[in-house]
Amino acid sequence: MSDTVATPPRRRRVTPQSLLQASGVLWFTIAAAGQWMFTYYILGAYIPRTASGQYERWNEVGLINGYVQGDWLGNLGFISHVLLAAFVSVAGVLQLLPVIRRRYPAFHRWTGRAYLAVAVFLAVGGIILIWVRGTRMNDWAALGTTTDGLLILVTAAFTLRHAMARRIDLHRRWAMRLFLVVNGVWFLRVGYMAWAIASGGAGMSRSMNGPTDIVMPYLAFLIPLVLLELYQKARDSRSMPFKLVLASVITSGAVVTALGLFGAWMMMWSPNILI
Ligand code: HEM
């Protein structure tokens, strides 16, 4: 007979802190699913068109200038940018999962190095596509995406520096900022779609020079970065109302993200997937 005394299972209390944490987990779960949907789109849309040698069919997905006849260097730069984008979309989520960091530290280190290198390649390549290849509809919006690219370089440098110096808390904070700015272009697509559904496309134009088209590339990285800082402040704060306000803001953010993802999947991604 067992001599252990059966104790009733301990019930977890709902507190402002646990609500805040739950809102963060909810947002991250939706975002992680959205990252995998984006990856599926990238692979499903570009691999069949590239593997079959029908490069001109890249443009079917609605690009500014993807495949350009005779520009082999630009085309190579474009397709390497796109295919490596699939890697960061999968790897970023894996890097932030605590279970992977704890159980597979070597995997975390190697994927982290590859992630940093690819993020830098994407940022530099993206800036070259915009300003050298001329892939832009208007300069102000292009400047917004360029700022995001520059922030990728800055946050990647801090993430690496703190990791090498074993300042793990600072490394984690910068890695989260890096994750958000690397996903700036993903937030841009999701943000556009959420706004288009909620407002009926207010401020958007086909030639991409409406007010929404111009501010969205800036908001796509500014809003997530500000929310991350506030979330961390609320988590470390003793103020219960602050925690509750932030929990509601992040939960609303999760709903907006889900709405934008639904729109992006239905209108931008799934119609272009061939496999
Ligand atoms: C780091 C994460 C990034 C990811 C995951 C990513 C993803 C993509 C994808 C999937 C495309 C193909 C377009 C499509 O099929 O929707 C694309 C194109 C492009 N990206 Fe990125 N990108 C990233 C970073 C950047 C950055 C930082 C810039 C600029 C500074 C940039 C500039 C561009 C440009 C100019 C194109 C061509 C768009 C067109 O021809 O219409 N990307 N990117």
mmCIF file of C-alpha atoms and ligand atoms in Angstrom:
data_model
loop_
_atom_site.group_PDB
_atom_site.id
_atom_site.type_symbol
_atom_site.label_atom_id
_atom_site.label_comp_id
_atom_site.label_asym_id
_atom_site.label_seq_id
_atom_site.Cartn_x
_atom_site.Cartn_y
_atom_site.Cartn_z
ATOM 1 C CA MET A 1 0.000 0.000 0.000
ATOM 2 C CA SER A 2 1.280 3.425 -0.815
ATOM 3 C CA ASP A 3 2.166 5.535 2.160
ATOM 4 C CA THR A 4 1.838 8.815 0.299
ATOM 5 C CA VAL A 5 -1.075 10.943 1.358
ATOM 6 C CA ALA A 6 -3.329 11.854 -1.534
ATOM 7 C CA THR A 7 -3.379 15.640 -1.754
ATOM 8 C CA PRO A 8 -5.985 17.451 -3.835
ATOM 9 C CA PRO A 9 -4.485 18.956 -7.000
ATOM 10 C CA ARG A 10 -3.499 22.589 -6.465
ATOM 11 C CA ARG A 11 -5.749 24.965 -8.436
ATOM 12 C CA ARG A 12 -3.872 27.741 -10.252
ATOM 13 C CA ARG A 13 -5.213 31.103 -9.210
ATOM 14 C CA VAL A 14 -6.230 33.584 -11.861
ATOM 15 C CA THR A 15 -4.242 36.751 -11.175
ATOM 16 C CA PRO A 16 -3.494 39.859 -13.248
ATOM 17 C CA GLN A 17 -0.012 38.381 -13.784
ATOM 18 C CA SER A 18 -1.377 35.058 -15.062
ATOM 19 C CA LEU A 19 -3.847 36.887 -17.335
ATOM 20 C CA LEU A 20 -1.006 38.971 -18.728
ATOM 21 C CA GLN A 21 1.066 35.866 -19.340
ATOM 22 C CA ALA A 22 -1.879 34.088 -20.973
ATOM 23 C CA SER A 23 -2.410 37.033 -23.336
ATOM 24 C CA GLY A 24 1.263 36.817 -24.375
ATOM 25 C CA VAL A 25 0.988 33.066 -24.982
ATOM 26 C CA LEU A 26 -2.232 33.583 -26.975
ATOM 27 C CA TRP A 27 -0.618 36.207 -29.215
ATOM 28 C CA PHE A 28 2.537 34.129 -29.719
ATOM 29 C CA THR A 29 0.532 30.994 -30.584
ATOM 30 C CA ILE A 30 -1.465 32.845 -33.249
ATOM 31 C CA ALA A 31 1.684 34.538 -34.578
ATOM 32 C CA ALA A 32 3.576 31.218 -34.683
ATOM 33 C CA ALA A 33 0.743 29.596 -36.652
ATOM 34 C CA GLY A 34 0.783 32.627 -38.964
ATOM 35 C CA GLN A 35 4.521 32.307 -39.503
ATOM 36 C CA TRP A 36 4.078 28.708 -40.585
ATOM 37 C CA MET A 37 1.238 29.694 -42.928
ATOM 38 C CA PHE A 38 3.510 32.335 -44.472
ATOM 39 C CA THR A 39 6.275 29.728 -44.845
ATOM 40 C CA TYR A 40 3.865 27.311 -46.511
ATOM 41 C CA TYR A 41 2.890 30.097 -48.927
ATOM 42 C CA ILE A 42 6.529 30.938 -49.752
ATOM 43 C CA LEU A 43 7.442 27.309 -50.438
ATOM 44 C CA GLY A 44 4.153 26.363 -52.113
ATOM 45 C CA ALA A 45 4.140 29.407 -54.383
ATOM 46 C CA TYR A 46 7.807 29.726 -55.323
ATOM 47 C CA ILE A 47 9.287 26.184 -55.328
ATOM 48 C CA PRO A 48 7.039 24.765 -58.107
ATOM 49 C CA ARG A 49 7.428 27.885 -60.290
ATOM 50 C CA THR A 50 11.211 27.906 -59.787
ATOM 51 C CA ALA A 51 11.837 24.145 -60.022
ATOM 52 C CA SER A 52 9.937 23.978 -63.330
ATOM 53 C CA GLY A 53 12.013 26.845 -64.745
ATOM 54 C CA GLN A 54 8.946 29.085 -65.216
ATOM 55 C CA TYR A 55 10.549 32.056 -63.491
ATOM 56 C CA GLU A 56 8.268 34.587 -65.163
ATOM 57 C CA ARG A 57 5.421 32.948 -63.228
ATOM 58 C CA TRP A 58 6.847 34.390 -59.952
ATOM 59 C CA ASN A 59 5.059 37.584 -60.955
ATOM 60 C CA GLU A 60 1.670 35.848 -60.774
ATOM 61 C CA VAL A 61 1.713 36.318 -56.994
ATOM 62 C CA GLY A 62 1.346 40.105 -57.385
ATOM 63 C CA LEU A 63 4.853 41.579 -57.116
ATOM 64 C CA ILE A 64 6.190 45.027 -57.949
ATOM 65 C CA ASN A 65 9.045 43.477 -59.943
ATOM 66 C CA GLY A 66 9.957 39.884 -59.227
ATOM 67 C CA TYR A 67 11.209 38.289 -62.456
ATOM 68 C CA VAL A 68 12.702 40.729 -64.947
ATOM 69 C CA GLN A 69 13.789 39.377 -68.344
ATOM 70 C CA GLY A 70 17.573 39.580 -68.753
ATOM 71 C CA ASP A 71 18.316 40.735 -65.174
ATOM 72 C CA TRP A 72 19.844 37.456 -63.996
ATOM 73 C CA LEU A 73 21.605 39.025 -60.993
ATOM 74 C CA GLY A 74 18.472 40.830 -59.809
ATOM 75 C CA ASN A 75 16.389 37.662 -60.344
ATOM 76 C CA LEU A 76 18.906 35.589 -58.393
ATOM 77 C CA GLY A 77 18.911 38.157 -55.585
ATOM 78 C CA PHE A 78 15.118 38.186 -55.545
ATOM 79 C CA ILE A 79 14.644 34.410 -55.391
ATOM 80 C CA SER A 80 17.358 33.907 -52.757
ATOM 81 C CA HIS A 81 15.667 36.613 -50.671
ATOM 82 C CA VAL A 82 12.310 34.878 -50.971
ATOM 83 C CA LEU A 83 13.482 31.318 -50.302
ATOM 84 C CA LEU A 84 15.636 32.328 -47.315
ATOM 85 C CA ALA A 85 12.641 34.222 -45.941
ATOM 86 C CA ALA A 86 11.037 30.789 -45.407
ATOM 87 C CA PHE A 87 13.949 29.819 -43.146
ATOM 88 C CA VAL A 88 13.665 32.831 -40.818
ATOM 89 C CA SER A 89 9.896 32.407 -40.599
ATOM 90 C CA VAL A 90 10.286 28.872 -39.226
ATOM 91 C CA ALA A 91 13.491 29.348 -37.263
ATOM 92 C CA GLY A 92 12.378 32.514 -35.434
ATOM 93 C CA VAL A 93 9.520 30.718 -33.722
ATOM 94 C CA LEU A 94 11.738 27.758 -32.765
ATOM 95 C CA GLN A 95 14.356 30.092 -31.277
ATOM 96 C CA LEU A 96 11.840 31.690 -28.926
ATOM 97 C CA LEU A 97 10.335 28.438 -27.623
ATOM 98 C CA PRO A 98 11.678 27.956 -24.047
ATOM 99 C CA VAL A 99 11.413 24.166 -24.307
ATOM 100 C CA ILE A 100 13.852 24.095 -27.252
ATOM 101 C CA ARG A 101 16.274 26.468 -25.532
ATOM 102 C CA ARG A 102 16.289 24.307 -22.403
ATOM 103 C CA ARG A 103 16.385 20.837 -23.943
ATOM 104 C CA TYR A 104 18.419 21.433 -27.089
ATOM 105 C CA PRO A 105 20.906 24.246 -26.333
ATOM 106 C CA ALA A 106 23.264 23.244 -29.168
ATOM 107 C CA PHE A 107 20.367 23.371 -31.665
ATOM 108 C CA HIS A 108 19.434 26.816 -30.284
ATOM 109 C CA ARG A 109 23.007 28.051 -30.731
ATOM 110 C CA TRP A 110 23.426 26.789 -34.303
ATOM 111 C CA THR A 111 19.977 27.813 -35.485
ATOM 112 C CA GLY A 112 20.591 31.178 -33.803
ATOM 113 C CA ARG A 113 23.803 31.756 -35.757
ATOM 114 C CA ALA A 114 22.115 30.787 -39.032
ATOM 115 C CA TYR A 115 19.098 32.955 -38.160
ATOM 116 C CA LEU A 116 21.292 36.009 -37.528
ATOM 117 C CA ALA A 117 23.241 35.513 -40.766
ATOM 118 C CA VAL A 118 20.087 35.024 -42.851
ATOM 119 C CA ALA A 119 18.307 37.986 -41.206
ATOM 120 C CA VAL A 120 21.267 40.235 -42.099
ATOM 121 C CA PHE A 121 21.285 38.841 -45.666
ATOM 122 C CA LEU A 122 17.537 39.508 -46.021
ATOM 123 C CA ALA A 123 17.809 43.030 -44.647
ATOM 124 C CA VAL A 124 20.761 44.013 -46.847
ATOM 125 C CA GLY A 125 19.250 42.219 -49.882
ATOM 126 C CA GLY A 126 15.857 43.854 -49.275
ATOM 127 C CA ILE A 127 17.407 47.336 -49.103
ATOM 128 C CA ILE A 128 19.289 46.629 -52.351
ATOM 129 C CA LEU A 129 16.080 45.390 -54.019
ATOM 130 C CA ILE A 130 14.321 48.627 -53.044
ATOM 131 C CA TRP A 131 16.978 51.234 -53.817
ATOM 132 C CA VAL A 132 19.196 49.560 -56.449
ATOM 133 C CA ARG A 133 16.699 47.407 -58.323
ATOM 134 C CA GLY A 134 14.029 50.053 -57.830
ATOM 135 C CA THR A 135 11.339 47.787 -56.329
ATOM 136 C CA ARG A 136 9.161 50.470 -54.755
ATOM 137 C CA MET A 137 5.846 52.113 -55.436
ATOM 138 C CA ASN A 138 6.549 55.241 -53.398
ATOM 139 C CA ASP A 139 9.608 56.554 -51.595
ATOM 140 C CA TRP A 140 7.987 57.209 -48.202
ATOM 141 C CA ALA A 141 6.659 53.669 -47.840
ATOM 142 C CA ALA A 142 10.014 52.332 -49.100
ATOM 143 C CA LEU A 143 11.769 54.379 -46.425
ATOM 144 C CA GLY A 144 9.587 52.715 -43.782
ATOM 145 C CA THR A 145 10.572 49.199 -44.927
ATOM 146 C CA THR A 146 14.195 50.345 -45.185
ATOM 147 C CA THR A 147 14.087 51.530 -41.552
ATOM 148 C CA ASP A 148 12.834 48.076 -40.613
ATOM 149 C CA GLY A 149 15.803 46.569 -42.512
ATOM 150 C CA LEU A 150 18.233 48.842 -40.631
ATOM 151 C CA LEU A 151 16.620 47.897 -37.303
ATOM 152 C CA ILE A 152 17.204 44.233 -38.202
ATOM 153 C CA LEU A 153 20.927 44.993 -38.500
ATOM 154 C CA VAL A 154 21.019 46.883 -35.171
ATOM 155 C CA THR A 155 19.009 44.342 -33.173
ATOM 156 C CA ALA A 156 20.949 41.423 -34.714
ATOM 157 C CA ALA A 157 24.225 43.045 -33.569
ATOM 158 C CA PHE A 158 22.969 43.508 -29.973
ATOM 159 C CA THR A 159 21.485 39.996 -29.853
ATOM 160 C CA LEU A 160 24.809 38.482 -30.925
ATOM 161 C CA ARG A 161 26.915 40.717 -28.658
ATOM 162 C CA HIS A 162 24.956 39.851 -25.507
ATOM 163 C CA ALA A 163 24.890 36.140 -26.393
ATOM 164 C CA MET A 164 28.683 36.088 -26.806
ATOM 165 C CA ALA A 165 29.134 37.900 -23.479
ATOM 166 C CA ARG A 166 26.701 35.428 -21.838
ATOM 167 C CA ARG A 167 24.418 38.265 -20.697
ATOM 168 C CA ILE A 168 21.433 36.008 -21.142
ATOM 169 C CA ASP A 169 18.679 38.337 -19.934
ATOM 170 C CA LEU A 170 19.796 41.138 -22.262
ATOM 171 C CA HIS A 171 20.329 38.621 -25.073
ATOM 172 C CA ARG A 172 16.737 37.392 -24.641
ATOM 173 C CA ARG A 173 15.333 40.938 -24.680
ATOM 174 C CA TRP A 174 17.220 41.883 -27.855
ATOM 175 C CA ALA A 175 16.343 38.557 -29.495
ATOM 176 C CA MET A 176 12.657 39.350 -28.989
ATOM 177 C CA ARG A 177 13.122 42.781 -30.565
ATOM 178 C CA LEU A 178 14.999 41.139 -33.441
ATOM 179 C CA PHE A 179 12.158 38.619 -33.883
ATOM 180 C CA LEU A 180 9.650 41.481 -34.165
ATOM 181 C CA VAL A 181 11.613 43.553 -36.682
ATOM 182 C CA VAL A 182 12.503 40.487 -38.788
ATOM 183 C CA ASN A 183 8.762 39.914 -38.896
ATOM 184 C CA GLY A 184 8.119 43.558 -39.836
ATOM 185 C CA VAL A 185 7.329 42.504 -43.416
ATOM 186 C CA TRP A 186 4.979 39.805 -42.097
ATOM 187 C CA PHE A 187 3.261 42.341 -39.785
ATOM 188 C CA LEU A 188 2.949 44.601 -42.819
ATOM 189 C CA ARG A 189 0.981 41.998 -44.772
ATOM 190 C CA VAL A 190 -1.112 40.997 -41.750
ATOM 191 C CA GLY A 191 -1.676 44.655 -40.777
ATOM 192 C CA TYR A 192 -2.797 45.596 -44.289
ATOM 193 C CA MET A 193 -5.271 42.769 -44.373
ATOM 194 C CA ALA A 194 -6.654 43.441 -40.868
ATOM 195 C CA TRP A 195 -7.106 47.111 -41.785
ATOM 196 C CA ALA A 196 -8.621 46.286 -45.191
ATOM 197 C CA ILE A 197 -11.212 44.004 -43.579
ATOM 198 C CA ALA A 198 -11.992 46.306 -40.651
ATOM 199 C CA SER A 199 -12.166 49.593 -42.593
ATOM 200 C CA GLY A 200 -13.131 48.425 -46.070
ATOM 201 C CA GLY A 201 -9.723 49.577 -47.372
ATOM 202 C CA ALA A 202 -9.762 53.190 -46.119
ATOM 203 C CA GLY A 203 -6.682 55.153 -47.212
ATOM 204 C CA MET A 204 -5.441 52.387 -49.525
ATOM 205 C CA SER A 205 -4.972 52.756 -53.262
ATOM 206 C CA ARG A 206 -4.068 50.435 -56.133
ATOM 207 C CA SER A 207 -0.955 52.449 -56.843
ATOM 208 C CA MET A 208 0.043 52.036 -53.160
ATOM 209 C CA ASN A 209 0.316 55.753 -52.424
ATOM 210 C CA GLY A 210 -2.697 56.298 -50.157
ATOM 211 C CA PRO A 211 -2.134 57.480 -46.545
ATOM 212 C CA THR A 212 -2.546 53.934 -45.183
ATOM 213 C CA ASP A 213 -0.045 52.603 -47.744
ATOM 214 C CA ILE A 214 2.476 55.168 -46.525
ATOM 215 C CA VAL A 215 2.101 54.828 -42.743
ATOM 216 C CA MET A 216 1.609 51.052 -42.609
ATOM 217 C CA PRO A 217 5.306 50.136 -43.239
ATOM 218 C CA TYR A 218 6.246 52.269 -40.182
ATOM 219 C CA LEU A 219 3.429 50.982 -37.955
ATOM 220 C CA ALA A 220 4.310 47.398 -38.914
ATOM 221 C CA PHE A 221 7.415 47.503 -36.743
ATOM 222 C CA LEU A 222 6.663 50.406 -34.372
ATOM 223 C CA ILE A 223 3.456 48.995 -32.856
ATOM 224 C CA PRO A 224 4.928 45.524 -32.119
ATOM 225 C CA LEU A 225 8.110 47.060 -30.630
ATOM 226 C CA VAL A 226 6.178 49.454 -28.369
ATOM 227 C CA LEU A 227 3.813 46.680 -27.251
ATOM 228 C CA LEU A 228 6.740 44.405 -26.423
ATOM 229 C CA GLU A 229 8.324 47.070 -24.200
ATOM 230 C CA LEU A 230 5.002 47.752 -22.461
ATOM 231 C CA TYR A 231 4.373 44.034 -21.997
ATOM 232 C CA GLN A 232 7.758 43.584 -20.338
ATOM 233 C CA LYS A 233 7.234 46.667 -18.150
ATOM 234 C CA ALA A 234 3.820 45.389 -17.047
ATOM 235 C CA ARG A 235 5.271 41.936 -16.306
ATOM 236 C CA ASP A 236 7.949 43.450 -14.037
ATOM 237 C CA SER A 237 5.611 46.029 -12.488
ATOM 238 C CA ARG A 238 3.685 45.621 -9.193
ATOM 239 C CA SER A 239 0.710 47.556 -10.517
ATOM 240 C CA MET A 240 -2.282 45.227 -11.008
ATOM 241 C CA PRO A 241 -4.297 47.706 -13.172
ATOM 242 C CA PHE A 242 -1.270 48.126 -15.477
ATOM 243 C CA LYS A 243 -1.042 44.346 -15.894
ATOM 244 C CA LEU A 244 -4.786 44.097 -16.606
ATOM 245 C CA VAL A 245 -4.730 46.920 -19.159
ATOM 246 C CA LEU A 246 -1.793 45.347 -20.953
ATOM 247 C CA ALA A 247 -3.434 41.896 -20.873
ATOM 248 C CA SER A 248 -6.477 43.402 -22.659
ATOM 249 C CA VAL A 249 -4.302 45.283 -25.171
ATOM 250 C CA ILE A 250 -2.314 42.142 -26.040
ATOM 251 C CA THR A 251 -5.501 40.065 -26.284
ATOM 252 C CA SER A 252 -6.930 42.668 -28.680
ATOM 253 C CA GLY A 253 -3.646 42.513 -30.600
ATOM 254 C CA ALA A 254 -4.076 38.741 -30.849
ATOM 255 C CA VAL A 255 -7.587 39.206 -32.300
ATOM 256 C CA VAL A 256 -6.321 41.766 -34.844
ATOM 257 C CA THR A 257 -3.440 39.431 -35.782
ATOM 258 C CA ALA A 258 -5.886 36.541 -36.296
ATOM 259 C CA LEU A 259 -8.134 38.753 -38.451
ATOM 260 C CA GLY A 260 -5.198 39.935 -40.571
ATOM 261 C CA LEU A 261 -3.931 36.386 -40.948
ATOM 262 C CA PHE A 262 -7.311 35.217 -42.118
ATOM 263 C CA GLY A 263 -7.308 37.999 -44.739
ATOM 264 C CA ALA A 264 -3.712 37.358 -45.816
ATOM 265 C CA TRP A 265 -4.344 33.639 -46.152
ATOM 266 C CA MET A 266 -7.589 34.053 -48.110
ATOM 267 C CA MET A 267 -6.527 36.906 -50.372
ATOM 268 C CA MET A 268 -2.735 36.933 -50.659
ATOM 269 C CA TRP A 269 -1.327 33.517 -49.909
ATOM 270 C CA SER A 270 -3.599 30.530 -50.529
ATOM 271 C CA PRO A 271 -4.665 31.597 -54.075
ATOM 272 C CA ASN A 272 -1.000 31.475 -55.165
ATOM 273 C CA ILE A 273 0.004 28.151 -53.649
ATOM 274 C CA LEU A 274 0.489 25.445 -56.292
ATOM 275 C CA ILE A 275 1.164 22.430 -54.056
HETATM 276 C C1 HEM B 1 13.680 39.582 -42.713
HETATM 277 C C2 HEM B 1 12.519 39.088 -43.028
HETATM 278 C C3 HEM B 1 11.920 39.150 -44.421
HETATM 279 C C4 HEM B 1 11.053 38.262 -44.937
HETATM 280 C C5 HEM B 1 10.493 37.065 -44.189
HETATM 281 C C6 HEM B 1 10.752 38.671 -46.310
HETATM 282 C C7 HEM B 1 9.904 37.998 -47.173
HETATM 283 C C8 HEM B 1 9.694 38.323 -48.488
HETATM 284 C C9 HEM B 1 8.893 37.589 -49.424
HETATM 285 C C10 HEM B 1 8.125 36.318 -49.122
HETATM 286 C C11 HEM B 1 8.952 38.243 -50.605
HETATM 287 C C12 HEM B 1 8.253 37.864 -51.914
HETATM 288 C C13 HEM B 1 6.979 38.685 -52.035
HETATM 289 C C14 HEM B 1 5.769 37.834 -51.798
HETATM 290 O O1 HEM B 1 5.685 36.743 -52.364
HETATM 291 O O2 HEM B 1 4.893 38.289 -51.019
HETATM 292 C C15 HEM B 1 9.766 39.389 -50.431
HETATM 293 C C16 HEM B 1 10.041 40.306 -51.411
HETATM 294 C C17 HEM B 1 10.650 41.487 -51.173
HETATM 295 N N1 HEM B 1 11.222 41.898 -49.987
HETATM 296 FE FE1 HEM B 1 11.364 40.851 -48.310
HETATM 297 N N2 HEM B 1 11.422 39.809 -46.567
HETATM 298 C C18 HEM B 1 12.144 40.149 -45.448
HETATM 299 C C19 HEM B 1 12.897 41.287 -45.263
HETATM 300 C C20 HEM B 1 12.907 42.324 -46.133
HETATM 301 C C21 HEM B 1 13.481 43.609 -45.843
HETATM 302 C C22 HEM B 1 14.131 43.999 -44.522
HETATM 303 C C23 HEM B 1 13.300 44.359 -46.956
HETATM 304 C C24 HEM B 1 13.675 45.756 -47.202
HETATM 305 C C25 HEM B 1 14.431 46.499 -46.461
HETATM 306 C C26 HEM B 1 12.619 43.539 -47.938
HETATM 307 C C27 HEM B 1 12.294 43.936 -49.202
HETATM 308 C C28 HEM B 1 11.679 43.163 -50.161
HETATM 309 C C29 HEM B 1 11.413 43.590 -51.519
HETATM 310 C C30 HEM B 1 11.738 44.942 -52.112
HETATM 311 C C31 HEM B 1 10.777 42.522 -52.157
HETATM 312 C C32 HEM B 1 10.277 42.488 -53.610
HETATM 313 C C33 HEM B 1 8.774 42.773 -53.597
HETATM 314 C C34 HEM B 1 8.164 42.938 -54.975
HETATM 315 O O3 HEM B 1 8.812 42.728 -55.994
HETATM 316 O O4 HEM B 1 6.963 43.266 -55.025
HETATM 317 N N3 HEM B 1 12.394 42.325 -47.398
HETATM 318 N N4 HEM B 1 10.220 39.424 -49.134
#
